[in-house]
Amino acid sequence: MLRPRDTPTRERKPLDGLWRFAFDAEGAGRTEEWWRGPLPGALEAPVPASYNDLFPDPAARDHLGDVWYQTRVRVPAGWRDRRIVLRFDAATHRAVVWVGGARVAEHEGGYTPFEADITAHAAAGDEVRVTAVVDNTLSWQSIPPGVVEEAPGGRRQRSFHDFFNYAGLHRSVWLYSTPVAHVSDVTVVTGLDGGRGLVEYRVETAGAGDVRVVLRDAAGAEVARAQGASGVLEVPDVHPWRPGEGYLYDLHVELTAGGAVVDAYALPVGIRTVEVRGTEFLINGEPFHFTGFGRHEDTPVRGKGHDDAYLVHDFELMRWIGASSFRTSHYPYAEEVLEYADRHGFVVIDETAAVGLNTGLGLLGGEGYTTYSEDTVNAATREVHAQAIRELVARDRNHPSVVLWSIANEPESQTDAARAYFEPLFALTRELDPSRPVGFANMVLAPHGECRVSELADVIMLNRYYGWYLHTGDLASAEHAWLAALEAWAGDGKPIVITEYGADTVQGLHGVVAQPWSEEYQTAVLEMNHRVFDRVPAVVGEHVWNFADFATGPGIFRVDGNRKGVFTRDRRPKAAAYALRRRWRSSLLETLTK
Ligand code: GCB
């Protein structure tokens, strides 16, 4: 799905700002048709933001069910005879949208965009009312899954993942216009052949016309052109996109009729290759080592709402510490994040929101349930998961920063049922995008020899907490056990990325003898892990869990959230940040000076 852009033939208008807002736990709005007039009450909520932490009220934070957002927008007078589109970058976890009295869109899944052609309901120059109902309920048939239970205090959401179930309009909302005949989609796959770059492109259009494309370098100079809706552009003396240097070309796509330009769209293109060969992960034919983090979209007050200040700050902290990469744990991040990664040469493991397909962890709420069954994660869930994969690939396949798809985090993967569930999803991902490897983050309950899903993956991705959940406080035993476990995985002959390792740490807690929860212990755990990784050549990446402390639901093993951040929630470094910086920046220097 194309991101809205201003071009010579297109215009967009962000609808961000304060919207009217109403909680509706009883679901009255759908029967009372609240979209037909102003929402009841006087609440307002910012877009983009989660609504949970805005109001000093436990009922707001723990709200379950519908909330309503509403705004009025004037359609620019100049948009006469044009196609008018309303786009939501995300509504967590599902939404229905009305323009005036007309229902225009419905979408399942909290982290991918959706849009509606509203031309019939919004005339140029008119003011229209936009209303969205957003539902945060998780069920066995949602991704991520959850279950609602009746409790003495009312209905409660149980989920099987370790982050707060923030909800609302987390990303921008746009009104944009295109010509009636327009470019509807563009796909690029890039290649390198010696000093020559290759850009295979495919353009989809709505309406009649011819397609022509021109590729321009970062200085705007034309380097290749072609006619036709698909083809291959050759770029002599190519300047590849590479880790640490996000060099981008622009693919200018034009739809023409009788020689005149009907629609124009420009797509940034980074020319690079990705390949798994033996135990190596190659970018542009050169071995790549992932350093960095599993992260979250999580900040005080705004929750999972996208924020450009935190975007820049988080990337600059990653650069400061020497991180080359990150994983969008545990859901697709805002498109602004991927665009920034493209421009600045960060490498991304792009993950679906399939987190918690696992009832094996009692502490996370799974007790008493079977993961895969007719009544729990079933064929319908798999179809929702498949759709989440389709939408992720459709949104992100043109980003050079994205080098690996992660189709799930820590699912139950040691059973026959898991194998049957995942096999078609791996096949689907490869069919949608044959150009990138596919994996999933494996957890400790599915160790080597027992996991039935890892053999479907191109890259082994391991989440392991030796020294924290395992061998707590005994790093010598942890090191011994971890090395043995990792060597077993290395025997599979695939590259291994450690997608999670770390320890909860309260900033400011110190001890001469490193004890769990202290800053010294976090550093010691990371250093123990690094000694293990450095002895196993198949390890091609290390992502610490987590970049920053983040909010979770209540729990006896969480103190004001998950504290495994190398930075606090307000982005102050813990001692481990300096240890990582020493390790990662020296390896970065080695790569750059090689
Ligand atoms: C995991 C999960 C992650 C948790 C983390 C932890 O394995 O993938 O979502 O937050 O462990 O800290 O327990």
Tab-separated table of N, CA and C in Angstrom, residues 261-351:
chain	number	residue	atom	x	y	z
A	261	VAL	N	0.992	14.018	-18.257
A	261	VAL	CA	1.111	13.288	-16.987
A	261	VAL	C	-0.227	13.344	-16.247
A	262	VAL	N	-0.788	12.166	-15.956
A	262	VAL	CA	-2.061	12.092	-15.235
A	262	VAL	C	-1.792	11.987	-13.727
A	263	ASP	N	-0.847	11.125	-13.352
A	263	ASP	CA	-0.514	10.964	-11.931
A	263	ASP	C	0.990	10.758	-11.791
A	264	ALA	N	1.543	11.265	-10.700
A	264	ALA	CA	2.973	11.115	-10.444
A	264	ALA	C	3.173	10.679	-9.002
A	265	TYR	N	4.096	9.744	-8.806
A	265	TYR	CA	4.402	9.270	-7.453
A	265	TYR	C	5.895	9.014	-7.396
A	266	ALA	N	6.521	9.273	-6.264
A	266	ALA	CA	7.964	9.007	-6.151
A	266	ALA	C	8.223	8.098	-4.963
A	267	LEU	N	8.996	7.055	-5.205
A	267	LEU	CA	9.299	6.066	-4.170
A	267	LEU	C	10.809	6.045	-3.915
A	268	PRO	N	11.233	6.220	-2.649
A	268	PRO	CA	12.661	6.093	-2.363
A	268	PRO	C	13.089	4.629	-2.539
A	269	VAL	N	14.249	4.426	-3.166
A	269	VAL	CA	14.715	3.061	-3.445
A	269	VAL	C	16.167	2.932	-3.004
A	270	GLY	N	16.423	1.960	-2.150
A	270	GLY	CA	17.807	1.646	-1.772
A	270	GLY	C	18.201	0.367	-2.497
A	271	ILE	N	19.323	0.396	-3.186
A	271	ILE	CA	19.724	-0.773	-3.971
A	271	ILE	C	20.678	-1.623	-3.138
A	272	ARG	N	20.210	-2.796	-2.785
A	272	ARG	CA	21.033	-3.686	-1.960
A	272	ARG	C	20.542	-5.117	-2.142
A	273	THR	N	21.344	-6.069	-1.714
A	273	THR	CA	20.901	-7.463	-1.750
A	273	THR	C	20.962	-8.048	-0.340
A	274	VAL	N	20.175	-9.088	-0.144
A	274	VAL	CA	20.165	-9.826	1.123
A	274	VAL	C	20.224	-11.300	0.783
A	275	GLU	N	21.057	-12.039	1.498
A	275	GLU	CA	21.158	-13.469	1.201
A	275	GLU	C	21.622	-14.228	2.435
A	276	VAL	N	21.042	-15.401	2.617
A	276	VAL	CA	21.550	-16.307	3.652
A	276	VAL	C	22.377	-17.362	2.939
A	277	ARG	N	23.646	-17.476	3.330
A	277	ARG	CA	24.491	-18.510	2.721
A	277	ARG	C	25.203	-19.266	3.843
A	278	GLY	N	24.884	-20.544	3.981
A	278	GLY	CA	25.445	-21.316	5.098
A	278	GLY	C	25.061	-20.634	6.398
A	279	THR	N	26.065	-20.370	7.241
A	279	THR	CA	25.762	-19.705	8.513
A	279	THR	C	25.962	-18.192	8.427
A	280	GLU	N	26.063	-17.690	7.199
A	280	GLU	CA	26.290	-16.249	7.077
A	280	GLU	C	25.017	-15.510	6.654
A	281	PHE	N	24.899	-14.278	7.139
A	281	PHE	CA	23.825	-13.388	6.688
A	281	PHE	C	24.511	-12.288	5.884
A	282	LEU	N	24.262	-12.262	4.579
A	282	LEU	CA	25.001	-11.349	3.707
A	282	LEU	C	24.132	-10.174	3.269
A	283	ILE	N	24.676	-8.983	3.393
A	283	ILE	CA	24.051	-7.796	2.791
A	283	ILE	C	25.052	-7.290	1.760
A	284	ASN	N	24.604	-7.170	0.535
A	284	ASN	CA	25.494	-6.812	-0.589
A	284	ASN	C	26.668	-7.794	-0.693
A	285	GLY	N	26.412	-9.035	-0.384
A	285	GLY	CA	27.444	-10.065	-0.511
A	285	GLY	C	28.443	-10.099	0.626
A	286	GLU	N	28.292	-9.192	1.597
A	286	GLU	CA	29.263	-9.155	2.705
A	286	GLU	C	28.599	-9.582	4.013
A	287	PRO	N	29.335	-10.357	4.817
A	287	PRO	CA	28.748	-10.816	6.091
A	287	PRO	C	28.323	-9.632	6.953
A	288	PHE	N	27.106	-9.722	7.460
A	288	PHE	CA	26.579	-8.648	8.309
A	288	PHE	C	26.391	-9.181	9.718
A	289	HIS	N	26.762	-8.378	10.721
A	289	HIS	CA	26.550	-8.740	12.115
A	289	HIS	C	25.546	-7.754	12.719
A	290	PHE	N	24.429	-8.293	13.184
A	290	PHE	CA	23.386	-7.443	13.784
A	290	PHE	C	23.806	-7.074	15.210
A	291	THR	N	23.950	-5.772	15.482
A	291	THR	CA	24.056	-5.325	16.873
A	291	THR	C	22.865	-4.410	17.121
A	292	GLY	N	22.332	-4.442	18.308
A	292	GLY	CA	21.202	-3.555	18.586
A	292	GLY	C	20.219	-4.154	19.555
A	293	PHE	N	18.944	-3.928	19.267
A	293	PHE	CA	17.923	-4.184	20.280
A	293	PHE	C	16.626	-4.753	19.723
A	294	GLY	N	15.922	-5.446	20.589
A	294	GLY	CA	14.485	-5.545	20.463
A	294	GLY	C	13.949	-4.280	21.122
A	295	ARG	N	12.967	-3.677	20.519
A	295	ARG	CA	12.469	-2.400	21.047
A	295	ARG	C	10.962	-2.488	21.293
A	296	HIS	N	10.392	-1.359	21.716
A	296	HIS	CA	8.936	-1.207	21.762
A	296	HIS	C	8.610	0.206	21.335
A	297	GLU	N	7.415	0.393	20.807
A	297	GLU	CA	6.900	1.747	20.653
A	297	GLU	C	6.247	2.044	21.999
A	298	ASP	N	6.937	2.802	22.818
A	298	ASP	CA	6.468	2.977	24.194
A	298	ASP	C	7.126	4.209	24.804
A	299	THR	N	6.326	5.202	25.160
A	299	THR	CA	6.861	6.376	25.839
A	299	THR	C	5.848	6.837	26.885
A	300	PRO	N	6.326	7.624	27.871
A	300	PRO	CA	5.397	8.091	28.890
A	300	PRO	C	4.257	8.908	28.271
A	301	VAL	N	3.121	8.842	28.866
A	301	VAL	CA	1.895	9.594	28.521
A	301	VAL	C	1.302	9.186	27.168
A	302	ARG	N	2.138	9.198	26.102
A	302	ARG	CA	1.533	8.890	24.795
A	302	ARG	C	1.493	7.391	24.505
A	303	GLY	N	2.085	6.558	25.359
A	303	GLY	CA	1.989	5.104	25.174
A	303	GLY	C	2.599	4.674	23.857
A	304	LYS	N	1.784	4.104	22.975
A	304	LYS	CA	2.296	3.649	21.683
A	304	LYS	C	2.073	4.675	20.573
A	305	GLY	N	1.694	5.888	20.948
A	305	GLY	CA	1.494	6.913	19.927
A	305	GLY	C	2.820	7.303	19.300
A	306	HIS	N	2.834	7.411	17.975
A	306	HIS	CA	4.076	7.794	17.309
A	306	HIS	C	4.444	9.223	17.659
A	307	ASP	N	5.752	9.475	17.825
A	307	ASP	CA	6.223	10.803	18.182
A	307	ASP	C	7.568	11.026	17.491
A	308	ASP	N	7.663	12.094	16.688
A	308	ASP	CA	8.894	12.332	15.928
A	308	ASP	C	10.086	12.684	16.812
A	309	ALA	N	9.836	13.320	17.961
A	309	ALA	CA	10.965	13.669	18.833
A	309	ALA	C	11.603	12.396	19.391
A	310	TYR	N	10.767	11.473	19.865
A	310	TYR	CA	11.311	10.195	20.343
A	310	TYR	C	11.915	9.390	19.189
A	311	LEU	N	11.324	9.509	18.005
A	311	LEU	CA	11.875	8.804	16.837
A	311	LEU	C	13.341	9.197	16.639
A	312	VAL	N	13.589	10.491	16.554
A	312	VAL	CA	14.954	10.958	16.297
A	312	VAL	C	15.852	10.603	17.482
A	313	HIS	N	15.352	10.852	18.683
A	313	HIS	CA	16.177	10.615	19.871
A	313	HIS	C	16.565	9.137	19.982
A	314	ASP	N	15.613	8.250	19.778
A	314	ASP	CA	15.902	6.818	19.896
A	314	ASP	C	16.919	6.370	18.845
A	315	PHE	N	16.761	6.850	17.619
A	315	PHE	CA	17.745	6.486	16.591
A	315	PHE	C	19.126	7.057	16.924
A	316	GLU	N	19.143	8.287	17.439
A	316	GLU	CA	20.451	8.878	17.751
A	316	GLU	C	21.102	8.161	18.929
A	317	LEU	N	20.289	7.684	19.877
A	317	LEU	CA	20.866	6.883	20.969
A	317	LEU	C	21.390	5.554	20.420
A	318	MET	N	20.671	4.982	19.469
A	318	MET	CA	21.158	3.722	18.874
A	318	MET	C	22.473	3.965	18.139
A	319	ARG	N	22.552	5.088	17.443
A	319	ARG	CA	23.793	5.407	16.741
A	319	ARG	C	24.936	5.603	17.755
A	320	TRP	N	24.622	6.318	18.837
A	320	TRP	CA	25.616	6.609	19.883
A	320	TRP	C	26.191	5.305	20.464
A	321	ILE	N	25.306	4.336	20.637
A	321	ILE	CA	25.740	3.104	21.310
A	321	ILE	C	26.381	2.113	20.324
A	322	GLY	N	26.247	2.393	19.027
A	322	GLY	CA	26.851	1.504	18.028
A	322	GLY	C	25.913	0.414	17.536
A	323	ALA	N	24.605	0.611	17.679
A	323	ALA	CA	23.645	-0.382	17.179
A	323	ALA	C	23.530	-0.264	15.658
A	324	SER	N	23.602	-1.405	14.999
A	324	SER	CA	23.458	-1.388	13.540
A	324	SER	C	22.021	-1.711	13.125
A	325	SER	N	21.205	-2.163	14.082
A	325	SER	CA	19.943	-2.783	13.682
A	325	SER	C	18.978	-2.874	14.867
A	326	PHE	N	17.736	-3.237	14.567
A	326	PHE	CA	16.763	-3.519	15.631
A	326	PHE	C	15.659	-4.386	15.067
A	327	ARG	N	14.876	-4.960	15.980
A	327	ARG	CA	13.706	-5.745	15.582
A	327	ARG	C	12.467	-4.965	15.988
A	328	THR	N	11.450	-4.956	15.141
A	328	THR	CA	10.206	-4.257	15.477
A	328	THR	C	9.366	-5.175	16.382
A	329	SER	N	9.979	-5.568	17.501
A	329	SER	CA	9.275	-6.405	18.463
A	329	SER	C	8.142	-5.568	19.062
A	330	HIS	N	6.947	-6.034	19.207
A	330	HIS	CA	6.372	-7.278	18.709
A	330	HIS	C	5.199	-6.965	17.782
A	331	TYR	N	5.418	-6.041	16.831
A	331	TYR	CA	4.343	-5.605	15.913
A	331	TYR	C	5.005	-4.681	14.894
A	332	PRO	N	4.367	-4.454	13.762
A	332	PRO	CA	4.918	-3.514	12.787
A	332	PRO	C	4.946	-2.104	13.367
A	333	TYR	N	6.080	-1.422	13.233
A	333	TYR	CA	6.198	-0.061	13.767
A	333	TYR	C	5.671	0.957	12.745
A	334	ALA	N	5.560	2.201	13.211
A	334	ALA	CA	5.099	3.285	12.329
A	334	ALA	C	5.984	3.362	11.085
A	335	GLU	N	5.380	3.705	9.971
A	335	GLU	CA	6.157	3.796	8.719
A	335	GLU	C	7.257	4.851	8.806
A	336	GLU	N	7.049	5.873	9.627
A	336	GLU	CA	8.097	6.884	9.813
A	336	GLU	C	9.386	6.235	10.322
A	337	VAL	N	9.242	5.190	11.135
A	337	VAL	CA	10.406	4.513	11.711
A	337	VAL	C	11.207	3.819	10.606
A	338	LEU	N	10.492	3.138	9.714
A	338	LEU	CA	11.186	2.425	8.636
A	338	LEU	C	11.806	3.399	7.648
A	339	GLU	N	11.107	4.499	7.393
A	339	GLU	CA	11.675	5.498	6.473
A	339	GLU	C	12.958	6.093	7.049
A	340	TYR	N	12.964	6.320	8.353
A	340	TYR	CA	14.161	6.861	8.998
A	340	TYR	C	15.296	5.842	8.924
A	341	ALA	N	14.953	4.582	9.165
A	341	ALA	CA	15.961	3.514	9.072
A	341	ALA	C	16.522	3.447	7.649
A	342	ASP	N	15.648	3.574	6.657
A	342	ASP	CA	16.111	3.579	5.256
A	342	ASP	C	17.125	4.698	5.029
A	343	ARG	N	16.773	5.885	5.488
A	343	ARG	CA	17.615	7.053	5.195
A	343	ARG	C	18.932	7.027	5.948
A	344	HIS	N	18.953	6.338	7.101
A	344	HIS	CA	20.144	6.404	7.943
A	344	HIS	C	20.899	5.077	8.016
A	345	GLY	N	20.494	4.118	7.209
A	345	GLY	CA	21.274	2.886	7.107
A	345	GLY	C	21.148	1.946	8.299
A	346	PHE	N	20.009	1.988	8.998
A	346	PHE	CA	19.778	0.987	10.048
A	346	PHE	C	19.115	-0.244	9.432
A	347	VAL	N	19.447	-1.399	9.968
A	347	VAL	CA	18.937	-2.667	9.444
A	347	VAL	C	17.797	-3.138	10.346
A	348	VAL	N	16.720	-3.628	9.729
A	348	VAL	CA	15.500	-3.927	10.494
A	348	VAL	C	15.049	-5.377	10.308
A	349	ILE	N	14.733	-6.016	11.418
A	349	ILE	CA	13.990	-7.279	11.383
A	349	ILE	C	12.535	-6.883	11.640
A	350	ASP	N	11.681	-7.151	10.663
A	350	ASP	CA	10.313	-6.620	10.680
A	350	ASP	C	9.353	-7.717	11.143
A	351	GLU	N	8.633	-7.440	12.242
A	351	GLU	CA	7.849	-8.494	12.898
A	351	GLU	C	6.354	-8.224	12.824
